[in-house]
Amino acid sequence: ALPAAAELQAGFAKVDVTPEKPVPLAGYGARRGRLSTGVHDKVWARAAVFDDGHRRSAILSVDMVGVTAEVRGLLVKGPLGEIEVPSENFLFCATHNHSGPGGLSKNVLIRVAAGNFDQELYDWMLKRLGQALRDANAAMAPAKLGVGRAQFEGMSRNRTVEGGPTDPDGLVIEVTDAGDRLRAVFVNFAAHATILGSENMEISSEWPGAMCRFLEEA
């Protein structure tokens, strides 16, 4: 059962993680580690922290192709320890964006599709991710949850089997404050973030970012 509205606290934040210099883009080996030529639209880290009076949890989503266990471990030891969120209650995930910043992995195989490792960028990014978690924790306030489903018919295709099955079913969670004002929306929709191909050399958050901008503006 969900906790009563008076018991649940939630905080949200987003932090700009758009690199301030040209960087490799992660997602396509055909780019061969070439540097970005500009910024089409910004990439973000979005954080949520919850406390139901019994346990604390956090979600951190980033506009990148993926996340690593190494970065997760550093976040657990650092900012998550500060805000008292245990590792087992932390979800660290990516939108699997193929036009976001690369240069963040030391793994030889990943570097083929994401560019050479950049320690300066790695350190900067880690600080920004930690800031998102801290900001969300600082914004904690009474909250209520609402859960529903949505249908995204015709918004994805099966690229393996022409005319093959897709998954149009989506999960939507809204978080409101004590006065029923909307504070956050979570959307789960199964679709690869690859509208932009390997020819694109500008940083972008792809369709998940466009969806977030639309919802935030609405």
Coordinates of N, CA and C in Angstrom, one line a residue:
A1 N 0.8 -1.2 0.0 CA 0.0 0.0 0.0 C 0.9 1.2 0.0
L2 N 0.4 2.3 -0.7 CA 1.2 3.5 -0.7 C 1.0 4.3 0.6
P3 N 2.0 5.0 1.1 CA 1.9 5.7 2.3 C 0.9 6.9 2.1
A4 N 0.3 7.3 3.2 CA -0.6 8.4 3.2 C 0.1 9.6 2.7
A5 N -0.7 10.6 2.2 CA -0.1 11.8 1.6 C 0.7 12.6 2.6
A6 N 0.3 12.6 3.9 CA 1.0 13.3 4.9 C 2.4 12.7 5.2
E7 N 2.5 11.4 4.9 CA 3.7 10.7 5.2 C 4.8 10.8 4.1
L8 N 4.4 10.9 2.9 CA 5.3 10.9 1.8 C 5.9 12.2 1.5
Q9 N 7.3 12.3 1.4 CA 8.0 13.5 1.0 C 8.7 13.2 -0.3
A10 N 8.8 14.2 -1.1 CA 9.5 14.0 -2.4 C 10.2 15.3 -2.8
G11 N 11.3 15.1 -3.5 CA 12.0 16.3 -4.0 C 12.5 16.0 -5.4
F12 N 12.6 17.0 -6.2 CA 13.0 16.9 -7.6 C 13.9 18.0 -8.0
A13 N 14.8 17.6 -9.0 CA 15.8 18.6 -9.5 C 16.3 18.2 -10.8
K14 N 16.7 19.1 -11.7 CA 17.4 18.8 -12.9 C 18.6 19.7 -13.0
V15 N 19.7 19.1 -13.5 CA 20.9 19.8 -13.7 C 21.4 19.7 -15.1
D16 N 21.8 20.8 -15.7 CA 22.4 20.8 -17.0 C 23.7 20.1 -17.1
V17 N 23.8 19.0 -17.9 CA 25.1 18.3 -18.0 C 25.6 18.4 -19.4
T18 N 25.3 19.5 -20.1 CA 25.8 19.7 -21.4 C 27.3 20.1 -21.3
P19 N 28.2 19.4 -21.9 CA 29.6 19.7 -21.8 C 29.9 21.1 -22.4
E20 N 30.8 21.8 -21.8 CA 31.1 23.2 -22.2 C 32.2 23.3 -23.2
K21 N 32.5 22.1 -23.8 CA 33.6 22.0 -24.9 C 33.2 20.9 -25.8
P22 N 33.7 20.9 -27.0 CA 33.4 19.8 -28.0 C 33.9 18.4 -27.3
V23 N 33.0 17.4 -27.4 CA 33.3 16.1 -26.9 C 32.9 15.0 -27.9
P24 N 33.4 13.8 -27.8 CA 32.9 12.7 -28.6 C 31.4 12.5 -28.3
L25 N 30.6 12.0 -29.2 CA 29.3 11.6 -29.0 C 29.2 10.1 -28.9
A26 N 28.4 9.6 -27.9 CA 28.3 8.2 -27.7 C 27.1 7.6 -28.4
G27 N 27.3 6.5 -29.1 CA 26.1 5.8 -29.6 C 26.4 5.1 -31.0
Y28 N 27.3 5.7 -31.8 CA 27.5 5.1 -33.1 C 29.0 5.0 -33.4
G29 N 29.5 3.7 -33.7 CA 30.9 3.5 -34.0 C 31.3 4.3 -35.3
A30 N 30.3 4.5 -36.2 CA 30.7 5.2 -37.4 C 31.2 6.6 -37.2
R31 N 31.0 7.2 -36.0 CA 31.5 8.5 -35.7 C 33.0 8.5 -35.4
R32 N 33.5 7.3 -35.1 CA 35.0 7.1 -34.9 C 35.6 8.1 -33.9
G33 N 34.8 8.5 -32.9 CA 35.3 9.3 -31.8 C 35.5 10.8 -32.2
R34 N 34.9 11.2 -33.3 CA 35.0 12.6 -33.7 C 34.3 13.5 -32.7
L35 N 34.8 14.7 -32.6 CA 34.2 15.7 -31.6 C 32.9 16.3 -32.1
S36 N 32.1 16.6 -31.1 CA 30.8 17.3 -31.5 C 31.1 18.7 -32.1
T37 N 30.2 19.1 -33.0 CA 30.3 20.4 -33.7 C 29.4 21.5 -33.1
G38 N 28.6 21.2 -32.1 CA 27.8 22.2 -31.5 C 26.7 21.5 -30.6
V39 N 25.8 22.3 -30.2 CA 24.7 21.8 -29.3 C 23.3 22.1 -30.0
H40 N 22.6 21.0 -30.3 CA 21.3 21.2 -30.9 C 20.3 21.5 -29.8
D41 N 20.4 20.7 -28.7 CA 19.6 21.0 -27.5 C 20.3 20.4 -26.3
K42 N 20.1 20.9 -25.1 CA 20.9 20.5 -23.9 C 20.5 19.1 -23.5
V43 N 21.5 18.5 -22.7 CA 21.3 17.3 -22.1 C 21.3 17.5 -20.5
W44 N 20.5 16.7 -19.8 CA 20.2 16.9 -18.4 C 20.3 15.7 -17.6
A45 N 20.6 15.9 -16.3 CA 20.4 14.9 -15.3 C 19.2 15.3 -14.5
R46 N 18.2 14.3 -14.3 CA 17.0 14.6 -13.6 C 17.0 13.6 -12.4
A47 N 16.8 14.2 -11.2 CA 16.8 13.4 -9.9 C 15.5 13.6 -9.2
A48 N 15.2 12.5 -8.5 CA 14.1 12.4 -7.6 C 14.5 11.7 -6.3
V49 N 14.1 12.3 -5.2 CA 14.3 11.6 -3.9 C 13.0 11.5 -3.1
F50 N 12.7 10.3 -2.6 CA 11.5 10.0 -1.9 C 11.8 9.5 -0.5
D51 N 10.9 9.9 0.5 CA 10.9 9.4 1.8 C 9.5 9.2 2.4
D52 N 9.2 7.9 2.7 CA 7.9 7.6 3.2 C 7.8 7.5 4.7
G53 N 8.9 8.0 5.4 CA 8.9 7.9 6.8 C 9.6 6.7 7.3
H54 N 9.8 5.7 6.4 CA 10.4 4.4 6.8 C 11.7 4.2 6.0
R55 N 11.7 4.6 4.8 CA 12.9 4.4 4.0 C 13.0 5.6 2.9
R56 N 14.2 5.8 2.5 CA 14.5 6.8 1.5 C 15.0 6.2 0.2
S57 N 14.6 6.7 -0.9 CA 15.0 6.2 -2.2 C 15.3 7.3 -3.1
A58 N 16.0 7.0 -4.2 CA 16.4 8.1 -5.2 C 16.4 7.5 -6.6
I59 N 16.1 8.3 -7.5 CA 16.2 8.0 -9.0 C 17.0 9.0 -9.6
L60 N 17.9 8.6 -10.5 CA 18.7 9.6 -11.2 C 18.7 9.1 -12.7
S61 N 18.1 9.9 -13.6 CA 18.1 9.6 -15.0 C 18.9 10.6 -15.8
V62 N 19.7 10.2 -16.7 CA 20.6 11.1 -17.5 C 20.4 10.9 -19.0
D63 N 20.5 12.0 -19.7 CA 20.4 11.9 -21.2 C 21.7 11.4 -21.8
M64 N 22.0 10.2 -21.6 CA 23.2 9.5 -22.1 C 22.9 8.2 -22.7
V65 N 23.8 7.6 -23.4 CA 23.6 6.2 -24.0 C 23.6 5.1 -22.9
G66 N 24.3 5.4 -21.8 CA 24.3 4.4 -20.7 C 24.9 4.9 -19.5
V67 N 24.9 4.1 -18.4 CA 25.6 4.5 -17.2 C 26.4 3.3 -16.7
T68 N 27.4 3.5 -15.8 CA 28.3 2.5 -15.4 C 28.2 2.2 -13.9
A69 N 28.6 1.0 -13.6 CA 28.6 0.6 -12.2 C 29.7 1.4 -11.4
E70 N 30.7 1.8 -12.1 CA 31.8 2.6 -11.4 C 31.2 4.0 -11.0
V71 N 30.5 4.7 -11.8 CA 29.9 6.0 -11.5 C 28.9 5.8 -10.4
R72 N 28.0 4.7 -10.5 CA 27.0 4.4 -9.5 C 27.7 4.3 -8.2
G73 N 28.8 3.5 -8.1 CA 29.5 3.3 -6.9 C 30.0 4.6 -6.2
L74 N 30.5 5.5 -7.1 CA 31.0 6.8 -6.6 C 29.9 7.6 -6.0
L75 N 28.7 7.6 -6.7 CA 27.6 8.3 -6.2 C 27.0 7.8 -4.9
V76 N 27.1 6.4 -4.8 CA 26.6 5.8 -3.5 C 27.5 6.2 -2.4
K77 N 28.8 6.2 -2.6 CA 29.8 6.6 -1.6 C 29.8 8.1 -1.2
G78 N 29.4 8.9 -2.2 CA 29.4 10.4 -2.0 C 28.1 11.0 -1.7
P79 N 27.4 11.6 -2.7 CA 26.1 12.3 -2.4 C 25.0 11.4 -1.8
L80 N 24.9 10.2 -2.2 CA 23.8 9.4 -1.6 C 24.1 9.1 -0.1
G81 N 25.4 8.9 0.2 CA 25.7 8.8 1.6 C 25.3 10.0 2.4
E82 N 25.5 11.2 1.8 CA 25.2 12.4 2.5 C 23.7 12.6 2.7
I83 N 22.9 12.1 1.8 CA 21.4 12.3 1.9 C 20.8 11.0 2.5
E84 N 21.6 10.1 2.9 CA 21.1 8.9 3.6 C 20.2 8.0 2.7
V85 N 20.6 7.8 1.5 CA 19.8 6.9 0.6 C 20.7 5.6 0.4
P86 N 20.3 4.4 0.9 CA 21.1 3.2 0.7 C 21.2 2.8 -0.7
S87 N 22.2 2.1 -1.1 CA 22.5 1.7 -2.4 C 21.3 0.9 -3.0
E88 N 20.7 0.0 -2.2 CA 19.6 -0.9 -2.7 C 18.4 -0.1 -3.1
N89 N 18.3 1.2 -2.7 CA 17.1 2.0 -3.0 C 17.5 3.1 -4.0
F90 N 18.5 2.9 -4.8 CA 19.0 3.9 -5.8 C 18.8 3.3 -7.2
L91 N 18.1 4.0 -8.0 CA 17.9 3.6 -9.4 C 18.7 4.6 -10.3
F92 N 19.8 4.2 -10.9 CA 20.6 5.0 -11.8 C 20.4 4.6 -13.2
C93 N 19.9 5.4 -14.1 CA 19.5 5.0 -15.4 C 19.7 6.0 -16.5
A94 N 19.8 5.6 -17.7 CA 20.0 6.5 -18.9 C 18.8 6.4 -19.8
T95 N 18.6 7.4 -20.6 CA 17.5 7.4 -21.6 C 18.0 6.6 -22.9
H96 N 19.3 6.2 -22.9 CA 19.9 5.5 -24.0 C 20.0 6.4 -25.2
N97 N 20.2 7.6 -25.0 CA 20.4 8.6 -26.0 C 21.7 8.4 -26.8
H98 N 21.5 8.3 -28.1 CA 22.7 8.1 -29.0 C 23.4 9.4 -29.5
S99 N 22.9 10.5 -29.0 CA 23.6 11.8 -29.4 C 24.0 12.6 -28.2
G100 N 24.3 11.9 -27.1 CA 24.7 12.5 -25.9 C 26.2 12.4 -25.8
P101 N 26.8 13.0 -24.7 CA 28.3 13.1 -24.5 C 28.9 11.7 -24.3
G102 N 30.0 11.5 -25.0 CA 30.8 10.3 -24.8 C 32.1 10.7 -24.1
G103 N 33.1 9.9 -24.3 CA 34.4 10.2 -23.6 C 34.4 9.9 -22.1
L104 N 33.4 9.1 -21.7 CA 33.3 8.9 -20.2 C 33.6 7.5 -19.7
S105 N 34.1 6.6 -20.6 CA 34.4 5.3 -20.3 C 35.9 4.9 -20.6
K106 N 36.5 4.2 -19.7 CA 37.8 3.7 -19.9 C 37.8 2.3 -20.7
N107 N 36.7 1.7 -20.8 CA 36.6 0.4 -21.5 C 37.0 0.5 -22.9
V108 N 37.9 -0.3 -23.4 CA 38.4 -0.2 -24.8 C 37.3 -0.4 -25.8
L109 N 36.4 -1.4 -25.6 CA 35.3 -1.6 -26.5 C 34.3 -0.5 -26.6
I110 N 34.0 0.1 -25.4 CA 33.0 1.2 -25.4 C 33.7 2.4 -26.1
R111 N 35.0 2.6 -25.9 CA 35.6 3.8 -26.5 C 35.5 3.8 -28.0
V112 N 35.3 2.6 -28.7 CA 35.2 2.6 -30.1 C 33.9 3.4 -30.6
A113 N 32.9 3.3 -29.8 CA 31.6 3.9 -30.1 C 31.4 5.2 -29.3
A114 N 32.3 5.5 -28.4 CA 32.0 6.6 -27.5 C 33.2 7.6 -27.3
G115 N 34.3 7.3 -28.1 CA 35.4 8.2 -28.0 C 36.4 8.0 -26.8
N116 N 37.5 8.5 -26.9 CA 38.6 8.3 -25.9 C 38.2 8.9 -24.6
F117 N 38.6 8.3 -23.5 CA 38.3 8.7 -22.2 C 38.8 10.1 -21.9
D118 N 38.0 11.0 -21.3 CA 38.3 12.3 -20.9 C 38.2 12.5 -19.4
Q119 N 39.3 12.5 -18.7 CA 39.2 12.5 -17.2 C 38.6 13.8 -16.7
E120 N 38.9 14.9 -17.3 CA 38.3 16.2 -16.9 C 36.8 16.2 -17.1
L121 N 36.3 15.7 -18.2 CA 34.9 15.6 -18.5 C 34.2 14.7 -17.5
Y122 N 34.9 13.5 -17.2 CA 34.4 12.6 -16.2 C 34.2 13.2 -14.8
D123 N 35.2 13.9 -14.4 CA 35.1 14.5 -13.1 C 34.1 15.6 -13.0
W124 N 34.0 16.4 -14.0 CA 32.9 17.4 -14.1 C 31.5 16.8 -14.1
M125 N 31.4 15.7 -14.9 CA 30.1 15.1 -15.0 C 29.7 14.5 -13.7
L126 N 30.6 13.8 -13.0 CA 30.3 13.2 -11.7 C 29.8 14.3 -10.7
K127 N 30.5 15.5 -10.7 CA 30.0 16.5 -9.8 C 28.6 17.0 -10.1
R128 N 28.3 17.1 -11.4 CA 27.0 17.5 -11.8 C 25.9 16.5 -11.4
L129 N 26.2 15.2 -11.5 CA 25.3 14.2 -11.1 C 25.0 14.3 -9.6
G130 N 26.1 14.4 -8.9 CA 25.9 14.6 -7.4 C 25.1 15.8 -7.1
Q131 N 25.3 16.9 -7.8 CA 24.5 18.1 -7.5 C 23.0 17.9 -7.7
A132 N 22.7 17.1 -8.8 CA 21.3 16.8 -9.0 C 20.6 16.1 -7.8
L133 N 21.3 15.1 -7.3 CA 20.8 14.4 -6.1 C 20.7 15.3 -4.9
R134 N 21.7 16.1 -4.7 CA 21.7 17.0 -3.5 C 20.5 18.0 -3.7
D135 N 20.4 18.6 -4.9 CA 19.3 19.6 -5.1 C 17.9 19.0 -4.9
A136 N 17.7 17.7 -5.4 CA 16.5 17.1 -5.2 C 16.2 16.8 -3.7
N137 N 17.2 16.5 -3.0 CA 17.0 16.2 -1.5 C 16.7 17.5 -0.8
A138 N 17.3 18.6 -1.2 CA 17.0 19.9 -0.6 C 15.6 20.4 -0.9
A139 N 14.9 19.9 -2.0 CA 13.6 20.3 -2.4 C 12.5 19.4 -1.8
M140 N 12.8 18.6 -0.8 CA 11.8 17.7 -0.3 C 10.6 18.4 0.3
A141 N 9.4 17.9 0.0 CA 8.2 18.5 0.5 C 7.1 17.4 0.4
P142 N 6.0 17.6 1.2 CA 4.9 16.6 1.1 C 4.4 16.4 -0.3
A143 N 4.1 15.1 -0.6 CA 3.7 14.8 -2.0 C 2.7 13.6 -2.0
K144 N 2.0 13.5 -3.1 CA 1.1 12.4 -3.4 C 1.4 11.8 -4.7
L145 N 1.1 10.5 -4.9 CA 1.4 9.8 -6.1 C 0.1 9.4 -6.8
G146 N 0.1 9.5 -8.2 CA -1.0 9.0 -9.0 C -0.4 8.2 -10.1
V147 N -0.9 7.0 -10.4 CA -0.4 6.1 -11.4 C -1.4 5.7 -12.4
G148 N -1.0 5.7 -13.7 CA -1.9 5.4 -14.8 C -1.2 4.8 -16.0
R149 N -1.9 4.5 -17.0 CA -1.3 3.9 -18.2 C -1.7 4.8 -19.4
A150 N -0.8 4.8 -20.4 CA -1.0 5.6 -21.6 C -0.7 4.7 -22.8
Q151 N -1.3 5.0 -23.9 CA -1.1 4.3 -25.2 C -0.4 5.2 -26.2
F152 N 0.8 4.7 -26.7 CA 1.6 5.4 -27.6 C 1.5 4.8 -29.0
E153 N 0.3 4.6 -29.5 CA 0.1 3.9 -30.8 C 0.7 4.7 -31.9
G154 N 1.4 4.0 -32.8 CA 2.0 4.7 -34.0 C 3.2 5.5 -33.8
M155 N 3.8 5.4 -32.5 CA 4.9 6.3 -32.2 C 6.2 5.5 -32.2
S156 N 6.2 4.2 -32.6 CA 7.4 3.4 -32.7 C 7.2 2.4 -33.8
R157 N 8.3 1.8 -34.2 CA 8.2 0.8 -35.2 C 9.2 -0.4 -34.9
N158 N 9.0 -1.5 -35.5 CA 9.8 -2.7 -35.3 C 10.9 -2.6 -36.5
R159 N 12.1 -2.3 -36.2 CA 13.1 -2.2 -37.2 C 13.8 -3.5 -37.6
T160 N 13.5 -4.6 -36.9 CA 14.0 -5.9 -37.2 C 13.1 -6.6 -38.1
V161 N 11.8 -6.6 -37.9 CA 10.7 -7.2 -38.7 C 9.8 -6.2 -39.2
E162 N 9.8 -5.9 -40.5 CA 8.9 -4.9 -41.1 C 7.5 -5.2 -40.8
G163 N 6.8 -4.2 -40.1 CA 5.4 -4.4 -39.7 C 5.3 -5.3 -38.5
G164 N 6.4 -5.6 -37.9 CA 6.3 -6.5 -36.7 C 5.8 -5.8 -35.5
P165 N 5.7 -6.6 -34.4 CA 5.0 -6.0 -33.2 C 5.8 -4.9 -32.5
T166 N 5.1 -4.0 -31.9 CA 5.7 -2.9 -31.1 C 5.0 -2.9 -29.7
D167 N 5.5 -2.2 -28.8 CA 4.9 -2.1 -27.5 C 4.5 -0.7 -27.3
P168 N 3.2 -0.4 -27.5 CA 2.6 0.9 -27.4 C 2.2 1.3 -25.9
D169 N 2.3 0.3 -25.0 CA 1.8 0.5 -23.7 C 2.8 1.3 -22.9
G170 N 2.4 2.3 -22.2 CA 3.2 3.1 -21.4 C 2.7 3.3 -19.9
L171 N 3.6 3.5 -19.0 CA 3.3 3.7 -17.6 C 3.6 5.2 -17.3
V172 N 2.6 5.8 -16.6 CA 2.8 7.3 -16.3 C 2.5 7.4 -14.8
I173 N 3.4 8.1 -14.1 CA 3.3 8.4 -12.7 C 3.4 9.9 -12.5
E174 N 2.4 10.4 -11.8 CA 2.5 11.9 -11.5 C 2.6 12.1 -10.0
V175 N 3.4 13.1 -9.7 CA 3.6 13.5 -8.3 C 3.1 14.9 -8.1
T176 N 2.2 15.0 -7.1 CA 1.6 16.4 -6.8 C 2.0 16.8 -5.4
D177 N 1.8 18.1 -5.1 CA 2.1 18.5 -3.8 C 0.8 18.4 -3.0
A178 N 0.8 18.9 -1.8 CA -0.4 18.8 -0.9 C -1.6 19.5 -1.4
G179 N -1.3 20.5 -2.3 CA -2.4 21.3 -2.9 C -2.8 20.8 -4.3
D180 N -2.4 19.6 -4.6 CA -2.7 18.9 -5.9 C -2.0 19.6 -7.1
R181 N -1.0 20.4 -6.9 CA -0.3 21.0 -8.0 C 0.8 20.0 -8.5
L182 N 0.9 19.9 -9.8 CA 1.8 18.9 -10.4 C 3.3 19.3 -10.1
R183 N 4.1 18.3 -9.6 CA 5.5 18.6 -9.3 C 6.4 17.8 -10.3
A184 N 6.0 16.6 -10.7 CA 6.8 15.8 -11.5 C 6.0 14.7 -12.2
V185 N 6.5 14.3 -13.4 CA 5.8 13.2 -14.2 C 6.9 12.2 -14.6
F186 N 6.6 10.9 -14.4 CA 7.5 9.9 -14.8 C 6.8 9.1 -16.0
V187 N 7.5 8.9 -17.1 CA 7.0 8.2 -18.2 C 7.9 7.1 -18.6
N188 N 7.3 5.9 -18.8 CA 8.0 4.7 -19.2 C 7.4 4.3 -20.6
F189 N 8.3 4.4 -21.6 CA 7.8 4.0 -23.0 C 9.0 3.3 -23.7
A190 N 8.8 2.2 -24.2 CA 9.8 1.4 -24.9 C 10.0 1.8 -26.3
A191 N 11.0 2.6 -26.6 CA 11.4 3.0 -27.9 C 12.8 3.5 -27.9
H192 N 13.6 3.0 -28.8 CA 15.0 3.3 -28.9 C 15.2 4.8 -29.3
A193 N 16.1 5.4 -28.6 CA 16.3 6.9 -28.8 C 17.3 7.1 -29.9
T194 N 16.9 6.7 -31.1 CA 17.8 6.8 -32.3 C 17.0 7.5 -33.5
I195 N 16.3 8.6 -33.3 CA 15.8 9.3 -34.4 C 16.9 10.0 -35.2
L196 N 17.9 10.5 -34.5 CA 19.1 11.0 -35.1 C 20.1 10.0 -35.4
G197 N 20.7 10.0 -36.6 CA 21.7 8.9 -36.9 C 23.1 9.3 -36.7
S198 N 24.1 8.5 -37.2 CA 25.5 8.8 -36.9 C 26.0 10.0 -37.6
E199 N 25.2 10.5 -38.6 CA 25.7 11.7 -39.3 C 25.5 13.0 -38.4
N200 N 24.7 12.9 -37.4 CA 24.5 14.0 -36.5 C 25.7 14.1 -35.6
M201 N 26.3 15.3 -35.5 CA 27.4 15.6 -34.7 C 27.2 16.7 -33.7
E202 N 25.9 17.0 -33.5 CA 25.5 18.0 -32.5 C 25.0 17.3 -31.2
I203 N 25.3 17.8 -30.1 CA 24.8 17.2 -28.8 C 23.3 17.4 -28.8
S204 N 22.5 16.3 -28.4 CA 21.1 16.4 -28.4 C 20.6 15.4 -27.3
S205 N 19.5 15.7 -26.7 CA 18.8 14.7 -25.8 C 17.9 13.8 -26.5
E206 N 17.8 13.9 -27.9 CA 16.9 13.0 -28.7 C 15.5 13.1 -28.3
W207 N 14.6 12.1 -28.7 CA 13.2 12.3 -28.5 C 12.8 12.3 -27.0
P208 N 13.6 11.5 -26.1 CA 13.2 11.6 -24.7 C 13.3 13.1 -24.2
G209 N 14.4 13.8 -24.6 CA 14.5 15.1 -24.2 C 13.4 16.0 -24.8
A210 N 13.0 15.8 -26.0 CA 11.9 16.6 -26.6 C 10.6 16.4 -25.8
M211 N 10.4 15.1 -25.4 CA 9.2 14.8 -24.7 C 9.2 15.5 -23.3
C212 N 10.4 15.5 -22.6 CA 10.5 16.2 -21.4 C 10.3 17.7 -21.5
R213 N 10.9 18.3 -22.5 CA 10.6 19.7 -22.8 C 9.2 20.0 -23.0
F214 N 8.5 19.2 -23.8 CA 7.1 19.4 -24.0 C 6.3 19.3 -22.7
L215 N 6.5 18.3 -21.9 CA 5.8 18.2 -20.6 C 6.1 19.3 -19.7
E216 N 7.4 19.7 -19.6 CA 7.7 20.8 -18.7 C 7.1 22.1 -19.1
E217 N 7.0 22.4 -20.4 CA 6.4 23.6 -20.9 C 4.9 23.6 -20.7
A218 N 4.3 22.4 -20.9 CA 2.8 22.2 -20.7 C 2.4 22.4 -19.3

